[in-house]
PDB file of C-alpha atoms in Angstrom:
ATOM      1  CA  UNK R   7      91.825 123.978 124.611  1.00 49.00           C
ATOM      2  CA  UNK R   8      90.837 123.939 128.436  1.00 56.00           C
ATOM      3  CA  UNK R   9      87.815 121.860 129.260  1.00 62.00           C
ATOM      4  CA  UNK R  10      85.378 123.641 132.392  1.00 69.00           C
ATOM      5  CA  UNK R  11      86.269 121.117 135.279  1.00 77.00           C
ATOM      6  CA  UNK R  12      82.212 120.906 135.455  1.00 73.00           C
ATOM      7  CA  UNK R  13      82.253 119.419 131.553  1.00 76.00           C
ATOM      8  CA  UNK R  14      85.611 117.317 132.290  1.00 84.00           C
ATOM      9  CA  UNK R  15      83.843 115.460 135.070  1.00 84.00           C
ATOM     10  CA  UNK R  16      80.610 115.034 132.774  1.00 81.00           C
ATOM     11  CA  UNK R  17      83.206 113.717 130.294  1.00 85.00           C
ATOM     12  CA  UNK R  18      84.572 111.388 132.836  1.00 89.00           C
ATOM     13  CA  UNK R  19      81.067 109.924 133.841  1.00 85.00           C
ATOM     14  CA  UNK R  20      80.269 109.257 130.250  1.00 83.00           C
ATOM     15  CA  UNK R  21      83.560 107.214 130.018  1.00 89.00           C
ATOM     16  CA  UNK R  22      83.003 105.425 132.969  1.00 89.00           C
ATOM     17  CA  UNK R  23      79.294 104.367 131.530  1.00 84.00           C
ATOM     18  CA  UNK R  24      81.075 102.332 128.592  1.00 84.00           C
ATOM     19  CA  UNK R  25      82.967 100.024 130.959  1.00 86.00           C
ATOM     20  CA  UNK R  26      80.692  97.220 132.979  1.00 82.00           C
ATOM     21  CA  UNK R  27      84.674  96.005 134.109  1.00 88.00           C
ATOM     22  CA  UNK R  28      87.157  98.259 136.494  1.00 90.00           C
ATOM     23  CA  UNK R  29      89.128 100.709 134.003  1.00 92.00           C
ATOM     24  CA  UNK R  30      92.527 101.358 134.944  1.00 93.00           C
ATOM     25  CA  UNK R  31      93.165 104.783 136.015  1.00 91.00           C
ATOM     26  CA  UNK R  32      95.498 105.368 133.228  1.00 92.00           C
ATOM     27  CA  UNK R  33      93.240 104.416 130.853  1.00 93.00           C
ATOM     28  CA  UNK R  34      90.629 106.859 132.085  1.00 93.00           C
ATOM     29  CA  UNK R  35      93.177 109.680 132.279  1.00 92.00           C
ATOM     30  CA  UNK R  36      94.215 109.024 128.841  1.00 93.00           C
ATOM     31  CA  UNK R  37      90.372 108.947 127.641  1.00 91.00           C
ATOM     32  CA  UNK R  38      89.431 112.462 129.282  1.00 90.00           C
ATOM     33  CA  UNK R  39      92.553 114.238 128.202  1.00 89.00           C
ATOM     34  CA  UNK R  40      93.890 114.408 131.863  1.00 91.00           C
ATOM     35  CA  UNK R  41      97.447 113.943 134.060  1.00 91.00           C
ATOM     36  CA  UNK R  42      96.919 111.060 136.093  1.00 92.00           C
ATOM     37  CA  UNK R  43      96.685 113.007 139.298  1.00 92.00           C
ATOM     38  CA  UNK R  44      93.820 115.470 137.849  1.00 92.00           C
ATOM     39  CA  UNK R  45      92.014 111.806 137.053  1.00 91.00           C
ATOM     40  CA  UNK R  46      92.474 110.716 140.314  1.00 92.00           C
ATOM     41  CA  UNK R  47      91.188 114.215 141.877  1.00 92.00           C
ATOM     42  CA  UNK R  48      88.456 113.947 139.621  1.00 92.00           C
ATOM     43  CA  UNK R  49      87.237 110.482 140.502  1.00 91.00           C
ATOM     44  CA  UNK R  50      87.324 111.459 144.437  1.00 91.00           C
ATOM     45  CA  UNK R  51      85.087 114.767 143.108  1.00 88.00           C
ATOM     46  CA  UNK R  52      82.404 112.758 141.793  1.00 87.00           C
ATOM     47  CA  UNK R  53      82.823 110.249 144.539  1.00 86.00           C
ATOM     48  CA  UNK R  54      81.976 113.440 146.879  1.00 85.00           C
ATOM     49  CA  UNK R  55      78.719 114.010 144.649  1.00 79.00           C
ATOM     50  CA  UNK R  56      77.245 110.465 145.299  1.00 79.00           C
ATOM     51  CA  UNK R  57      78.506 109.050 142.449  1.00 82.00           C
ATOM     52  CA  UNK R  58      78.898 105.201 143.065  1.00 85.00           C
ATOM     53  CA  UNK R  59      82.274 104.587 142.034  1.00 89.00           C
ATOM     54  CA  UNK R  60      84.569 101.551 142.991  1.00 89.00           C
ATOM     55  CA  UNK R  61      87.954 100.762 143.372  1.00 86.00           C
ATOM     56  CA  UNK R  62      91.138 102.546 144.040  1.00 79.00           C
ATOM     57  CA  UNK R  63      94.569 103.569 142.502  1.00 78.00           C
ATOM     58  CA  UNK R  64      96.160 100.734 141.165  1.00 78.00           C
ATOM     59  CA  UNK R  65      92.866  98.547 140.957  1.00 84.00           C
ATOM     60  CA  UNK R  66      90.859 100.339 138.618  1.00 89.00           C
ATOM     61  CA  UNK R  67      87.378 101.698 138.642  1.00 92.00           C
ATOM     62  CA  UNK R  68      84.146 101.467 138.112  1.00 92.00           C
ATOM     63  CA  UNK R  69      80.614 103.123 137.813  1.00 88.00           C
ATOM     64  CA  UNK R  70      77.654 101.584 139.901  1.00 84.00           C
ATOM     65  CA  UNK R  71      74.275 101.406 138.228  1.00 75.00           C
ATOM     66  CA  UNK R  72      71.861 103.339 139.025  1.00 63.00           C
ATOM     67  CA  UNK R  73      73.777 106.912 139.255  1.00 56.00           C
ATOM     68  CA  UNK R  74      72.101 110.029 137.935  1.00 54.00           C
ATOM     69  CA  UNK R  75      73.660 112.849 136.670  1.00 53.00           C
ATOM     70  CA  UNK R  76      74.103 115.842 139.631  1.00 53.00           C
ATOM     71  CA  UNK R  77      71.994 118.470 138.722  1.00 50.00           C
ATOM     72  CA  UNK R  78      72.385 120.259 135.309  1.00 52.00           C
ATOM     73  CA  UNK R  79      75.630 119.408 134.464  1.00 62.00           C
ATOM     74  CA  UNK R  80      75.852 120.617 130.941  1.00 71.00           C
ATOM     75  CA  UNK R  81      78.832 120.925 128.282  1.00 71.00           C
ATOM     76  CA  UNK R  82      79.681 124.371 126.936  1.00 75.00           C
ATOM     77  CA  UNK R  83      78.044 123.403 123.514  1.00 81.00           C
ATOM     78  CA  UNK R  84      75.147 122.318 125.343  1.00 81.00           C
ATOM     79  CA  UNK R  85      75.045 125.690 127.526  1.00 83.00           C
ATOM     80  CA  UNK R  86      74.808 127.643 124.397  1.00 86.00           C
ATOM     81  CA  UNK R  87      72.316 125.377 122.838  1.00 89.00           C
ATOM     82  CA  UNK R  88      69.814 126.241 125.502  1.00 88.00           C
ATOM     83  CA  UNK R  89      70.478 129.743 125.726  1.00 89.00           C
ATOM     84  CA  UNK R  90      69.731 130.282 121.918  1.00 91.00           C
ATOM     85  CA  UNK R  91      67.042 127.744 122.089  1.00 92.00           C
ATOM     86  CA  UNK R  92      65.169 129.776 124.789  1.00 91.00           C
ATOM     87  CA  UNK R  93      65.800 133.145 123.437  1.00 90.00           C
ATOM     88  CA  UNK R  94      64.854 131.929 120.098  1.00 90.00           C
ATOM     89  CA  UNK R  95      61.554 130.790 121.876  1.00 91.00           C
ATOM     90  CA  UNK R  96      60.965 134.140 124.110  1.00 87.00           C
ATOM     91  CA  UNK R  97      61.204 136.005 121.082  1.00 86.00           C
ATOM     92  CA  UNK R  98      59.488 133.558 118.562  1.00 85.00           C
ATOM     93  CA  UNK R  99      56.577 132.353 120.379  1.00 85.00           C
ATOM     94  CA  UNK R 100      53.147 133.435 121.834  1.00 85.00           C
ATOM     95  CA  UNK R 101      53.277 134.822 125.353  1.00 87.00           C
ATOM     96  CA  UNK R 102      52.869 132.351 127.563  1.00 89.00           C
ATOM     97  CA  UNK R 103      55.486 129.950 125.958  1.00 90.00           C
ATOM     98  CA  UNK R 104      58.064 132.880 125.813  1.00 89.00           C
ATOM     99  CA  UNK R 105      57.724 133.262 129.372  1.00 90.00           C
ATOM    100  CA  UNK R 106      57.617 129.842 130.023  1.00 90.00           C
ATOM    101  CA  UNK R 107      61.451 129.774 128.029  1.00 90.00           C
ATOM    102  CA  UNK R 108      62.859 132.607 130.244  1.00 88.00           C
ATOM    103  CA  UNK R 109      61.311 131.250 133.513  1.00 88.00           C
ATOM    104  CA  UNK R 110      63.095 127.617 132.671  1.00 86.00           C
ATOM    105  CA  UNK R 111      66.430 129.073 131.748  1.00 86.00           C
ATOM    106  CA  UNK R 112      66.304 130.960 135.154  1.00 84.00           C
ATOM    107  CA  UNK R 113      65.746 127.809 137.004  1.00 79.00           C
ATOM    108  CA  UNK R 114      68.383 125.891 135.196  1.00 79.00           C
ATOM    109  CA  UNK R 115      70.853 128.621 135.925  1.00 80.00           C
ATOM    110  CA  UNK R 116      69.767 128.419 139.288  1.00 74.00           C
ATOM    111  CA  UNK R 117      71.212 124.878 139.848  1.00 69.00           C
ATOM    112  CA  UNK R 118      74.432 125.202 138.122  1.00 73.00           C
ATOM    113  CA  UNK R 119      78.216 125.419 139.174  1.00 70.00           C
ATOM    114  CA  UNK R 120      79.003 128.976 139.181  1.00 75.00           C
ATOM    115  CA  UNK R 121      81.285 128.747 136.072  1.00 71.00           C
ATOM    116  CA  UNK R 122      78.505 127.566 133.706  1.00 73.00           C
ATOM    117  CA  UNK R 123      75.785 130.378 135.764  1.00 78.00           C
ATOM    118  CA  UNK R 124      78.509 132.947 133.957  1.00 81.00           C
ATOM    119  CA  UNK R 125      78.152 130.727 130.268  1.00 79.00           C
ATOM    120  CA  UNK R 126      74.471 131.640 130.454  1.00 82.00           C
ATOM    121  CA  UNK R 127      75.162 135.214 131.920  1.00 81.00           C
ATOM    122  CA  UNK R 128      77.509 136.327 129.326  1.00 82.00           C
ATOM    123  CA  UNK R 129      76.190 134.258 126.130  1.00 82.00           C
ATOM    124  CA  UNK R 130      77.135 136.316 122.983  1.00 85.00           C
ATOM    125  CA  UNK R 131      74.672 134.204 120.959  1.00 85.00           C
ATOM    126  CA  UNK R 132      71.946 136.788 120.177  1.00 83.00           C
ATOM    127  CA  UNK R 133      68.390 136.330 118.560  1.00 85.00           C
ATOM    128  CA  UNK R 134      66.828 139.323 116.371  1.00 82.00           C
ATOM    129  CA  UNK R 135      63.436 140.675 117.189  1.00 77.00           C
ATOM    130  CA  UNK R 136      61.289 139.221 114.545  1.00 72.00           C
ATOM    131  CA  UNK R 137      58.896 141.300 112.353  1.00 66.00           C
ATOM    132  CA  UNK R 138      56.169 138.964 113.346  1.00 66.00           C
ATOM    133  CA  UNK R 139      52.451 139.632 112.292  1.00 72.00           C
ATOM    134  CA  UNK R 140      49.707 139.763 114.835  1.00 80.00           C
ATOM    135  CA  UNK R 141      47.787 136.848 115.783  1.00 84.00           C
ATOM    136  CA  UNK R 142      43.943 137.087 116.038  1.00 81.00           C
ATOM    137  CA  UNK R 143      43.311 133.910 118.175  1.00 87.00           C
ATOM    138  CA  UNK R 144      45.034 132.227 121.648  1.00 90.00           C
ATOM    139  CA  UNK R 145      48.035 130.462 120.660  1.00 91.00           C
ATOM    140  CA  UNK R 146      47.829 129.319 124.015  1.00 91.00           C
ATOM    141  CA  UNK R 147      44.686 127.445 123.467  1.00 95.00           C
ATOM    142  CA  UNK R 148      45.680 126.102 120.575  1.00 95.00           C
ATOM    143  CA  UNK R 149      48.481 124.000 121.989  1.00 94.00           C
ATOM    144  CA  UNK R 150      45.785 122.996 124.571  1.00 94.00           C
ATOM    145  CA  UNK R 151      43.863 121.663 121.971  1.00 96.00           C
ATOM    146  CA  UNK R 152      46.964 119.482 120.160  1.00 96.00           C
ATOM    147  CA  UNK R 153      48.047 118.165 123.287  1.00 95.00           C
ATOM    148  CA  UNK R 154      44.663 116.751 123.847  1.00 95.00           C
ATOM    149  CA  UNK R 155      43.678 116.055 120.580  1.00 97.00           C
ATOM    150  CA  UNK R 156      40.710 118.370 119.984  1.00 97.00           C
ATOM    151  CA  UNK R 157      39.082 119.687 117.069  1.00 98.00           C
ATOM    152  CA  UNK R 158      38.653 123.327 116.463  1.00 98.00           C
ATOM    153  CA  UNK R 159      36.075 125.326 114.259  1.00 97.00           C
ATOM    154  CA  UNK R 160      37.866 128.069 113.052  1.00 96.00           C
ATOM    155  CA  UNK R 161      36.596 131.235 110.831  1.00 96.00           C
ATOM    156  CA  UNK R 162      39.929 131.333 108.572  1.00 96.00           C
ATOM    157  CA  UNK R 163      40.708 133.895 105.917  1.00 94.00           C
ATOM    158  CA  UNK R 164      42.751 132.846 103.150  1.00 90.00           C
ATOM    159  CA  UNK R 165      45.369 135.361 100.988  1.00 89.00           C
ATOM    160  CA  UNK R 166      42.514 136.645  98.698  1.00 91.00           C
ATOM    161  CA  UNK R 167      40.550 137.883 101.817  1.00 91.00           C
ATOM    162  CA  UNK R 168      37.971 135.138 101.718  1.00 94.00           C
ATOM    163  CA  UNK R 169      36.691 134.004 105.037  1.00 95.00           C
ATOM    164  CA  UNK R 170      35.402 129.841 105.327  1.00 95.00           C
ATOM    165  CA  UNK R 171      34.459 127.911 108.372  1.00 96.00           C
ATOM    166  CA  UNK R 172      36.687 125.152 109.262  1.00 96.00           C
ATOM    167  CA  UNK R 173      36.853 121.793 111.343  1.00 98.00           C
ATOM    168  CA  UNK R 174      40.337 120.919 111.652  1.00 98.00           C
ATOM    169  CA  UNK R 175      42.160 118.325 113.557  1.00 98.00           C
ATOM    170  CA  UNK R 176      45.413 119.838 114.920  1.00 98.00           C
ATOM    171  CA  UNK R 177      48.315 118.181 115.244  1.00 97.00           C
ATOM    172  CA  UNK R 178      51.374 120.586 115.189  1.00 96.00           C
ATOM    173  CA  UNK R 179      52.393 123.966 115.373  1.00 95.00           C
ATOM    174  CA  UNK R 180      55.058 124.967 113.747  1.00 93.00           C
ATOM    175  CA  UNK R 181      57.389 128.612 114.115  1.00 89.00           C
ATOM    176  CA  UNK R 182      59.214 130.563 111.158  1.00 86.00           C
ATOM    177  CA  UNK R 183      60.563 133.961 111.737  1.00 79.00           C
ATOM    178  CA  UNK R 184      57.676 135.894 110.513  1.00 81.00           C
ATOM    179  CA  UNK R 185      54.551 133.422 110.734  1.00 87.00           C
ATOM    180  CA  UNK R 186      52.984 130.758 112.758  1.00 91.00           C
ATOM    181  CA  UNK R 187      51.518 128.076 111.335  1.00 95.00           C
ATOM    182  CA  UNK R 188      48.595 125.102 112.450  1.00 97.00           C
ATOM    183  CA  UNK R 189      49.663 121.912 110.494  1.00 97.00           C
ATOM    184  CA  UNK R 190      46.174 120.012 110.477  1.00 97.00           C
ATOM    185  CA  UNK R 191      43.916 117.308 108.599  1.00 97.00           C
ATOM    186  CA  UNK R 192      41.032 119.329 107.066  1.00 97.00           C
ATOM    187  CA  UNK R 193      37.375 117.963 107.314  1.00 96.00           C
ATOM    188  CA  UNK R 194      36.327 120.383 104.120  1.00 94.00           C
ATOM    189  CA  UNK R 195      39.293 119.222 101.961  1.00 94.00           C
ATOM    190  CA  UNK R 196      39.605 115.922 103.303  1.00 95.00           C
ATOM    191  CA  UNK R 197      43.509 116.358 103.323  1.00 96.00           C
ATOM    192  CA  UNK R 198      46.700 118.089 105.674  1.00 97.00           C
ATOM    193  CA  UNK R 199      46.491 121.565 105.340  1.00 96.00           C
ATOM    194  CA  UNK R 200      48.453 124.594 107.045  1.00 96.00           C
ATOM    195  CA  UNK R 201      46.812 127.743 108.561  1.00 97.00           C
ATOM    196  CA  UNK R 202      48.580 131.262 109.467  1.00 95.00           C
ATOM    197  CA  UNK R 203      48.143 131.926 112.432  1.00 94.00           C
ATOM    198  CA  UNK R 204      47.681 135.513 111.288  1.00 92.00           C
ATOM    199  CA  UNK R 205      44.743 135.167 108.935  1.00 94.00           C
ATOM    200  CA  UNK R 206      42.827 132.415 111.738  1.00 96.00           C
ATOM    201  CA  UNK R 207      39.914 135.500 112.515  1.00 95.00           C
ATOM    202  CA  UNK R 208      37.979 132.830 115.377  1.00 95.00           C
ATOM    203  CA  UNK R 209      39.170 129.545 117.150  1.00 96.00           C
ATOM    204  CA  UNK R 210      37.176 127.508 119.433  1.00 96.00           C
ATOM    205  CA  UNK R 211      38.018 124.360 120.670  1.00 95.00           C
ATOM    206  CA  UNK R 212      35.210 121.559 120.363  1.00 96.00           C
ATOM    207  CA  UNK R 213      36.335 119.827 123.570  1.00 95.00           C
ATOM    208  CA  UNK R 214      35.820 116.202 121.159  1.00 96.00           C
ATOM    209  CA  UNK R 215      38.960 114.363 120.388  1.00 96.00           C
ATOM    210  CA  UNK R 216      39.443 113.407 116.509  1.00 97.00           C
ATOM    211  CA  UNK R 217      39.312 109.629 115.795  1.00 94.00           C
ATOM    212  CA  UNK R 218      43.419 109.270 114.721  1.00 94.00           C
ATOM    213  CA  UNK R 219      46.033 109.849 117.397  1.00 95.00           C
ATOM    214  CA  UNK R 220      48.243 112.929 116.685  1.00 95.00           C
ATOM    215  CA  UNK R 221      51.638 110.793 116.411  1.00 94.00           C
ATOM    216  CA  UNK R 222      49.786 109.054 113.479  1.00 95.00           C
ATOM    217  CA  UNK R 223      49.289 112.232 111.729  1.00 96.00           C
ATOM    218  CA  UNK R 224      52.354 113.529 112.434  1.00 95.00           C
ATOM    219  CA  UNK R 225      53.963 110.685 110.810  1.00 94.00           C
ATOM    220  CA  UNK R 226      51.619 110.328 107.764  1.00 95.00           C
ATOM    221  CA  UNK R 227      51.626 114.069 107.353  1.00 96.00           C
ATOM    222  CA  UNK R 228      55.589 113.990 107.002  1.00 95.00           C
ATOM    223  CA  UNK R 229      55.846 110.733 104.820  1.00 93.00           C
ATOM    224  CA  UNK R 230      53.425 112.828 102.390  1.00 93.00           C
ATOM    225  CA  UNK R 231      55.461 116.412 102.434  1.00 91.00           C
ATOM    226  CA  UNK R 232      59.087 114.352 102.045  1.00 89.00           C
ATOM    227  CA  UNK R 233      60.354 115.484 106.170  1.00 83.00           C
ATOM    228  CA  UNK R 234      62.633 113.384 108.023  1.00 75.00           C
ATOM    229  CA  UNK R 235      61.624 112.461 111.504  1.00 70.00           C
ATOM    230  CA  UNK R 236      64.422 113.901 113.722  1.00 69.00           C
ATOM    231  CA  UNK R 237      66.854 112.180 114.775  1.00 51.00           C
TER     232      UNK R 237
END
């Protein structure tokens, strides 16, 4: 299978990371998959880039400290990962986080080598339109109010069509294909519940921070419904 020369040199950098002594060119060729004179053109490509790399033919090599990544250098797999992920998001999410998705896929493809700009351009990997229900209240705010840790009173109208006031500490919002969903503690049941999105009538954000940080709830909240952290 040919490797994009933009993933091969990625490929090379990450080699080069695992060795704090020179590597022998031959080595290095044999660890990327390359002749010895692609390695060689290689090394003098990154060199070009800024990448802090010593030694010579014969000598060995090795990678400075301190070099960053040139900008967006991604592998195919990776390419395709963020193309789903931010279609996935455009078409999942409220509003402004779906345009927040497209704008930061345009600016990635901005930035990149020309041959990965066409991985993004012609991406086969397709999202459907979602038969989502309509939301009553500002996604948008809510994220406000988990980011700073703010309680919301919400009018909330559960599947038998009746309506209770709620304080809720919100922690996390999570996305299915059809629903959105507020994972929060509950001051009226004293315990983590999960509100639609869809059947939230009112939300208004208290401006007062709840007395537990969000990561703590986040973790307790998972250790009690069985979910794995991610890894």
């Amino acid at each position: 299978m040919t490797v994009a020369r933009s993933e091969r040199l990625l490929i090379l950098l990450q080699v080069l990371r695992r060795y704090r002594q020179p590597v022998s060119g031959a080595i290095l060729a044999v660890e990327t998959g390359v002749s010895l004179r692609t390695l060689y053109r290689d090394i003098a490509s990154l060199q070009a880039q800024g990448a802090l790399i010593e030694g010579e033919a014969g000598l060995g090599y090795v990678l400075k400290p301190g070099f960053m990544l040139p900008p967006m250098m991604f592998s195919q797999e990776e390419i395709e990962a963020l193309v789903l992920g931010s279609r996935w998001v455009a078409k999942m999410a409220d509003p402004r986080l779906a345009a927040g998705a497209v704008d930061a896929l345009q600016k990635i493809a901005a930035v990149l080598p020309p041959e990965l700009k066409e991985e993004i351009d012609n991406s086969t990997l397709l999202v459907a339109t979602p038969r989502s229900r309509e939301d009553k209240t500002d996604l948008a705010m809510i994220r406000n109010a988990i980011r700073a840790e703010h309680m919301l009173d919400l009018a909330y109208e559960d599947e038998k069509g009746t309506i209770t006031q709620r304080r809720i500490w919100p922690f996390a919002l999570g996305f299915f294909d059809s629903v959105r969903v507020v994972v929060a503690w509950c001051e009226m049941r004293r315990g983590f519940r999960h509100f639609r999105t869809d059947r939230i009538i009112s939300a208004v954000s208290t401006g007062e921070r709840y007395t537990r940080r969000r990561l703590v709830l986040l973790k307790e909240w998972r250790k009690e419904e069985g979910i794995a952290a991610p890894g």
